[in-house]
Coordinates of C-alpha atoms (C1' of nucleotides) in Angstrom, one line a residue:
Chain A
M1 CA 0.1 -0.2 0.2
M2 CA 1.9 3.0 -1.3
E3 CA 1.7 6.0 1.3
K4 CA 0.6 9.2 -0.6
L5 CA 3.2 12.1 -0.6
N6 CA 2.9 14.8 1.8
L7 CA 2.7 17.6 -0.6
L8 CA 2.8 20.2 1.9
E9 CA 6.6 19.9 2.1
L10 CA 7.6 19.8 -1.1
P11 CA 9.3 22.5 -3.3
G12 CA 6.4 22.9 -5.7
H13 CA 3.9 23.3 -3.0
L14 CA 5.9 25.7 -1.3
I15 CA 6.7 27.6 -3.9
R16 CA 3.0 28.3 -5.0
R17 CA 2.2 29.1 -1.7
L18 CA 4.7 31.8 -1.3
Q19 CA 3.6 33.0 -4.9
Q20 CA -0.1 32.8 -3.7
Q21 CA 1.3 35.0 -0.5
S22 CA 3.3 37.3 -2.9
T23 CA 0.6 38.2 -5.1
S24 CA -1.8 38.8 -2.3
V25 CA 0.3 41.1 -0.4
F26 CA 1.1 43.3 -3.8
Q27 CA -2.5 43.3 -4.3
E28 CA -3.6 44.3 -0.9
R29 CA -1.3 46.8 -0.4
M30 CA -1.7 48.3 -3.9
K31 CA -5.2 48.7 -3.2
A32 CA -4.6 50.5 0.3
E33 CA -2.3 52.8 -1.5
G34 CA -5.4 53.6 -3.9
F35 CA -3.4 52.1 -7.0
D36 CA -5.1 49.8 -9.6
L37 CA -2.3 47.8 -11.0
T38 CA -1.6 43.9 -10.7
S39 CA 2.4 43.1 -10.0
V40 CA 2.9 42.2 -13.7
Q41 CA 1.8 45.5 -15.0
F42 CA 4.1 47.0 -12.5
A43 CA 6.8 44.8 -13.5
V44 CA 6.2 46.4 -17.3
L45 CA 6.1 49.7 -16.2
N46 CA 9.2 49.9 -14.2
T47 CA 11.1 48.0 -17.2
L48 CA 10.1 50.9 -19.1
G49 CA 10.9 53.4 -16.9
K50 CA 14.1 53.9 -18.3
G51 CA 12.8 55.4 -21.3
E52 CA 14.8 52.9 -24.0
G53 CA 11.5 52.5 -26.3
L54 CA 11.9 49.1 -26.1
D55 CA 9.5 46.7 -28.1
Q56 CA 7.3 44.0 -26.3
A57 CA 9.2 41.1 -27.1
S58 CA 12.2 42.8 -25.4
V59 CA 10.4 43.5 -22.3
A60 CA 9.0 39.9 -22.2
K61 CA 12.9 38.8 -22.4
R62 CA 13.6 40.8 -19.6
I63 CA 11.0 40.1 -17.0
A64 CA 10.8 36.5 -18.3
Y65 CA 7.6 36.3 -19.5
D66 CA 6.2 35.0 -22.8
R67 CA 5.1 37.4 -25.8
A68 CA 1.5 36.1 -25.6
T69 CA 1.0 37.5 -22.0
I70 CA 2.9 40.6 -22.3
G71 CA 0.6 41.5 -25.4
G72 CA -2.1 41.0 -23.3
V73 CA -0.5 43.2 -20.1
I74 CA 0.4 46.1 -22.3
K75 CA -2.9 46.1 -23.9
R76 CA -4.3 46.9 -20.3
L77 CA -1.7 49.5 -19.7
E78 CA -2.4 51.3 -22.5
Q79 CA -6.0 51.1 -22.2
K80 CA -5.2 52.6 -18.9
G81 CA -3.4 55.5 -20.2
L82 CA 0.1 54.6 -18.9
V83 CA 1.8 53.5 -21.7
T84 CA 1.8 54.3 -25.7
R85 CA 2.6 52.2 -28.4
T86 CA 4.5 53.7 -31.9
P87 CA 5.4 51.7 -34.8
D88 CA 9.0 51.3 -34.9
D89 CA 10.4 52.8 -38.3
E90 CA 13.4 50.7 -38.6
D91 CA 11.5 47.3 -37.9
R92 CA 7.7 47.4 -39.4
R93 CA 6.9 44.5 -36.9
A94 CA 7.7 46.1 -33.6
F95 CA 6.2 48.8 -31.6
K96 CA 8.6 51.0 -29.3
L97 CA 6.5 51.2 -26.1
N98 CA 7.1 54.2 -23.8
L99 CA 5.6 55.8 -20.5
T100 CA 3.0 58.7 -20.9
E101 CA 3.7 61.4 -18.6
Q102 CA 1.0 59.7 -16.2
G103 CA 2.5 56.4 -16.5
K104 CA 5.7 58.2 -15.1
D105 CA 4.0 59.9 -12.5
Q106 CA 2.2 56.7 -11.3
L107 CA 6.1 54.9 -11.5
A108 CA 7.6 57.1 -9.6
A109 CA 4.9 57.4 -7.1
L110 CA 4.9 53.5 -6.7
Q111 CA 8.9 53.3 -6.4
T112 CA 8.4 53.5 -2.1
V113 CA 5.3 51.2 -1.9
V114 CA 6.6 48.4 -4.1
L115 CA 9.9 48.4 -2.3
A116 CA 7.8 48.4 1.1
L117 CA 5.7 45.7 0.4
Q118 CA 8.5 43.6 -0.5
K119 CA 9.3 43.4 3.0
D120 CA 5.8 42.2 3.8
I121 CA 5.8 39.1 1.7
L122 CA 8.5 37.8 3.8
S123 CA 7.3 39.2 7.1
E124 CA 7.4 35.7 8.7
L125 CA 11.4 35.7 8.6
S126 CA 14.0 37.9 10.1
E127 CA 16.1 40.1 8.0
T128 CA 18.8 37.6 8.1
E129 CA 16.5 34.9 6.9
A130 CA 15.2 36.8 4.4
A131 CA 18.4 37.7 3.2
M132 CA 19.2 34.1 3.1
L133 CA 16.2 33.0 1.3
L134 CA 16.6 35.6 -1.3
E135 CA 20.5 34.5 -1.8
L136 CA 19.1 30.8 -2.6
M137 CA 16.1 31.7 -5.0
M138 CA 18.8 33.8 -6.9
K139 CA 20.8 30.6 -7.0
A140 CA 18.3 27.9 -7.7
V141 CA 16.4 30.3 -10.4
K142 CA 18.0 29.0 -13.7
S143 CA 18.4 32.5 -15.4
R144 CA 18.3 31.0 -18.7
G145 CA 18.8 34.7 -20.3
Chain B
M1 CA 15.4 61.7 -10.2
M2 CA 14.5 58.8 -8.5
E3 CA 16.4 55.3 -9.7
K4 CA 14.0 52.4 -11.0
L5 CA 14.1 49.2 -8.7
N6 CA 15.8 46.6 -9.8
L7 CA 13.0 44.3 -9.9
L8 CA 15.0 41.3 -10.6
E9 CA 16.2 41.0 -6.9
L10 CA 13.5 41.7 -5.2
P11 CA 11.4 38.9 -3.4
G12 CA 8.2 39.1 -5.4
H13 CA 10.4 38.8 -8.8
L14 CA 12.3 35.7 -7.5
I15 CA 9.3 33.9 -5.9
R16 CA 7.3 34.0 -9.4
R17 CA 10.6 32.6 -11.5
L18 CA 10.9 30.0 -9.1
Q19 CA 7.4 29.2 -9.6
Q20 CA 7.5 29.6 -13.0
Q21 CA 10.4 26.9 -13.1
S22 CA 8.5 24.8 -10.9
T23 CA 5.4 24.4 -13.0
S24 CA 7.6 24.2 -16.2
V25 CA 9.4 21.4 -14.6
F26 CA 6.5 19.7 -13.3
Q27 CA 4.9 20.1 -16.9
E28 CA 8.2 18.6 -18.7
R29 CA 8.5 16.0 -16.7
M30 CA 4.8 14.6 -16.3
K31 CA 5.0 15.0 -20.6
A32 CA 8.0 13.0 -20.6
E33 CA 6.8 10.1 -18.5
G34 CA 3.3 10.2 -20.5
F35 CA 0.9 11.6 -18.3
D36 CA -1.6 14.6 -18.7
L37 CA -2.0 16.1 -15.5
T38 CA -0.8 19.9 -14.1
S39 CA 0.8 20.0 -11.0
V40 CA -2.8 21.4 -9.4
Q41 CA -4.5 18.5 -11.0
F42 CA -2.1 16.3 -9.0
A43 CA -2.2 18.1 -6.0
V44 CA -6.0 17.5 -5.7
L45 CA -5.7 14.2 -6.8
N46 CA -3.0 13.4 -4.1
T47 CA -5.5 14.9 -1.6
L48 CA -8.1 12.6 -2.7
G49 CA -6.1 9.5 -2.5
K50 CA -6.8 8.9 1.2
G51 CA -10.2 8.2 0.2
E52 CA -12.3 10.5 3.0
G53 CA -14.7 11.4 0.5
L54 CA -13.7 15.0 0.7
D55 CA -15.7 17.8 -0.4
Q56 CA -14.5 20.5 -2.7
A57 CA -14.6 23.2 -0.2
S58 CA -12.3 21.0 2.1
V59 CA -9.6 19.7 -0.5
A60 CA -9.7 23.5 -1.7
K61 CA -9.1 24.5 2.1
R62 CA -6.1 21.7 2.4
I63 CA -4.3 22.8 -0.5
A64 CA -5.1 26.6 -0.4
Y65 CA -6.9 27.2 -3.1
D66 CA -9.9 29.1 -3.8
R67 CA -13.1 26.9 -4.2
A68 CA -13.9 28.2 -7.8
T69 CA -10.5 27.4 -8.9
I70 CA -10.9 23.9 -7.5
G71 CA -14.3 23.5 -9.2
G72 CA -12.7 23.8 -12.5
V73 CA -9.9 21.7 -11.7
I74 CA -12.2 18.8 -10.1
K75 CA -14.3 19.2 -13.4
R76 CA -11.2 18.4 -15.3
L77 CA -10.4 15.5 -13.2
E78 CA -13.9 14.2 -13.7
Q79 CA -13.9 14.7 -17.3
K80 CA -10.2 12.4 -17.4
G81 CA -12.1 9.7 -15.6
L82 CA -10.1 10.0 -12.5
V83 CA -12.7 11.4 -10.0
T84 CA -16.4 10.6 -9.3
R85 CA -18.8 13.3 -7.5
T86 CA -21.4 12.0 -5.1
P87 CA -24.3 14.1 -4.1
D88 CA -23.7 14.0 0.2
D89 CA -26.5 12.9 1.8
E90 CA -25.5 14.3 5.1
D91 CA -25.6 17.7 3.2
R92 CA -27.1 18.3 -0.1
R93 CA -25.4 21.4 -1.0
A94 CA -22.1 19.2 -1.1
F95 CA -20.6 16.4 -3.4
K96 CA -18.8 13.7 -1.9
L97 CA -15.3 13.3 -4.3
N98 CA -13.5 9.8 -4.4
L99 CA -10.9 8.5 -7.2
T100 CA -11.7 6.1 -9.8
E101 CA -9.9 3.0 -10.2
Q102 CA -7.9 4.7 -13.2
G103 CA -7.7 7.4 -10.4
K104 CA -6.1 5.3 -7.9
D105 CA -3.8 4.0 -10.6
Q106 CA -2.4 7.0 -11.7
L107 CA -2.1 8.3 -8.5
A108 CA 0.2 5.3 -7.3
A109 CA 2.2 5.4 -10.6
L110 CA 2.8 9.2 -10.2
Q111 CA 4.1 8.9 -6.5
T112 CA 7.9 8.0 -7.8
V113 CA 7.7 10.4 -10.5
V114 CA 6.5 13.6 -8.6
L115 CA 8.7 12.9 -5.9
A116 CA 12.0 12.6 -8.5
L117 CA 10.9 15.7 -10.0
Q118 CA 10.8 17.7 -7.0
K119 CA 14.7 17.6 -7.0
D120 CA 14.9 18.9 -10.5
I121 CA 12.6 21.9 -9.7
L122 CA 15.6 23.1 -7.3
S123 CA 18.8 21.3 -9.4
E124 CA 20.9 24.2 -9.4
L125 CA 21.1 24.1 -5.4
S126 CA 23.0 21.3 -3.5
E127 CA 21.0 19.0 -0.8
T128 CA 22.1 21.6 1.9
E129 CA 20.9 24.4 0.3
A130 CA 17.8 22.9 -1.0
A131 CA 17.0 21.8 2.7
M132 CA 17.4 25.2 4.2
L133 CA 15.6 26.9 1.1
L134 CA 12.7 24.5 2.2
E135 CA 13.3 25.4 5.6
L136 CA 12.6 29.0 5.1
M137 CA 9.9 28.6 2.8
M138 CA 8.1 26.7 5.2
K139 CA 8.4 29.3 7.7
A140 CA 7.9 32.3 4.9
V141 CA 4.3 31.0 4.5
K142 CA 1.9 32.2 6.9
S143 CA -0.3 29.0 6.9
R144 CA -3.8 30.8 8.0
G145 CA -5.2 27.4 8.2
Chain C
dA1 C1' -40.9 27.6 14.8
dG2 C1' -39.1 32.0 12.2
dT3 C1' -34.9 34.3 11.6
dA4 C1' -30.1 35.6 10.7
dT5 C1' -26.0 33.8 9.6
dA6 C1' -23.0 31.0 7.3
dT7 C1' -21.5 27.9 4.1
dA8 C1' -21.2 24.5 -0.7
dA9 C1' -21.2 25.1 -5.1
dT10 C1' -21.7 27.7 -9.5
dA11 C1' -21.6 32.0 -12.3
dA12 C1' -19.8 35.6 -14.4
dG13 C1' -15.9 38.6 -14.9
dT14 C1' -10.8 40.0 -14.9
dA15 C1' -5.8 38.9 -15.3
dT16 C1' -2.5 35.9 -16.0
dA17 C1' 0.2 31.9 -18.1
dC18 C1' 1.7 29.2 -21.7
dA19 C1' 1.6 26.3 -26.2
dT20 C1' 0.8 26.8 -31.0
dA21 C1' 0.0 28.6 -35.3
dC22 C1' -0.3 32.3 -38.3
dT23 C1' 1.0 36.9 -40.6
dA24 C1' 4.1 40.0 -42.0
dA25 C1' 8.6 41.6 -41.8
dA26 C1' 13.8 41.4 -41.4
dT27 C1' 18.1 38.6 -41.7
dG28 C1' 21.4 35.0 -43.3
dT29 C1' 22.9 32.1 -47.1
dG30 C1' 24.3 30.7 -51.6
Chain D
dC1 C1' 19.0 38.5 -55.9
dA2 C1' 16.6 34.1 -54.5
dC3 C1' 15.5 31.5 -50.8
dA4 C1' 15.2 29.6 -45.9
dT5 C1' 15.2 30.4 -41.3
dT6 C1' 14.1 33.9 -37.5
dT7 C1' 11.5 37.0 -35.6
dA8 C1' 7.4 40.6 -33.5
dG9 C1' 3.3 40.7 -32.7
dT10 C1' -1.4 38.6 -32.6
dA11 C1' -5.1 35.0 -32.6
dT12 C1' -6.7 31.1 -30.5
dG13 C1' -7.1 27.7 -26.6
dT14 C1' -6.7 25.6 -22.4
dA15 C1' -5.9 26.1 -17.5
dT16 C1' -5.0 28.6 -13.6
dA17 C1' -6.3 32.0 -9.9
dC18 C1' -9.2 35.3 -7.6
dT19 C1' -13.6 38.3 -6.5
dT20 C1' -18.1 39.3 -6.3
dA21 C1' -22.9 37.4 -6.4
dT22 C1' -26.2 34.0 -6.3
dT23 C1' -28.9 30.0 -5.3
dA24 C1' -29.8 26.1 -2.2
dT25 C1' -29.0 24.4 2.3
dA26 C1' -27.4 24.1 7.0
dT27 C1' -26.6 26.0 11.2
dA28 C1' -27.4 29.1 15.3
dC29 C1' -30.2 31.8 18.0
dT30 C1' -34.4 33.8 19.6

DNA sequence: AGTATATAATAAGTATACATACTAAATGTG
DNA sequence: CACATTTAGTATGTATACTTATTATATACT
């Protein structure tokens, strides 16, 4: 008689729970501060913050998403008036992405909020433990970039 | 001039990347072994493995999902012929969930595969490091159960 | 018993997340 | 230049993941 795995102690389950906690904290904090942005949307906004006129594929590569998902995210950011899409003269398949003034303002205002909220995600850990976890996660993530 | 956050070193990003890696490894391995199940579907199957005749809400609570999501997952498991839903005589709102013979077989066959694949998720880490990461993740996850 | 509250499941809506396929355009090679 | 391959973006389809609302049923309380 095969014993069932104790799922709750396996890496896969714990990682998912942590991700769940992470997005949950992000959403609550953002809402509390009066912003209407998901973590993915913020990630894209932040990536566009340097004003390099990246295209969608480049953004996707930088933050490790697939093109299809990022396409949708950018569409929503455009609808919110935070991002503009301009046809790229040098590559007629692509669009150059840039923040609107409103997008820049939001991004600036968000820096403090997002930085602070990151600590809440790991609020159960001490400073040392959190640092250790970050270290291990960075090593564990195969950066296939 | 506000410096943009280096997203790539924040907990939120690393956790998401790890989750991405986790589900990716899970899917590849399952496919390679000839199974057609997602990690969530396996989690539900494994939870039902004890044969307690749990209902959807109980399953959801155990593995920390919301009811709506689990509803869909179970529907798909039912369509695959792995799970049965029987009206609960004691609570006419609920359904008792049980594995079919095929479900039990799959679950048994999956134990080794899933256990093995968990190591691949953290293949960049040494045994000691992986253990440490697990430890920290368990502590970091607020088990609001 | 009658009523307020809580709960199980579903429905509807939004937002990821990714695979696959397709179109248009760019690039590499002979 | 002709042709094969690659790439940018979109479309389609499937599967989470969660919120809010709704319906039916239970439970608690008066």
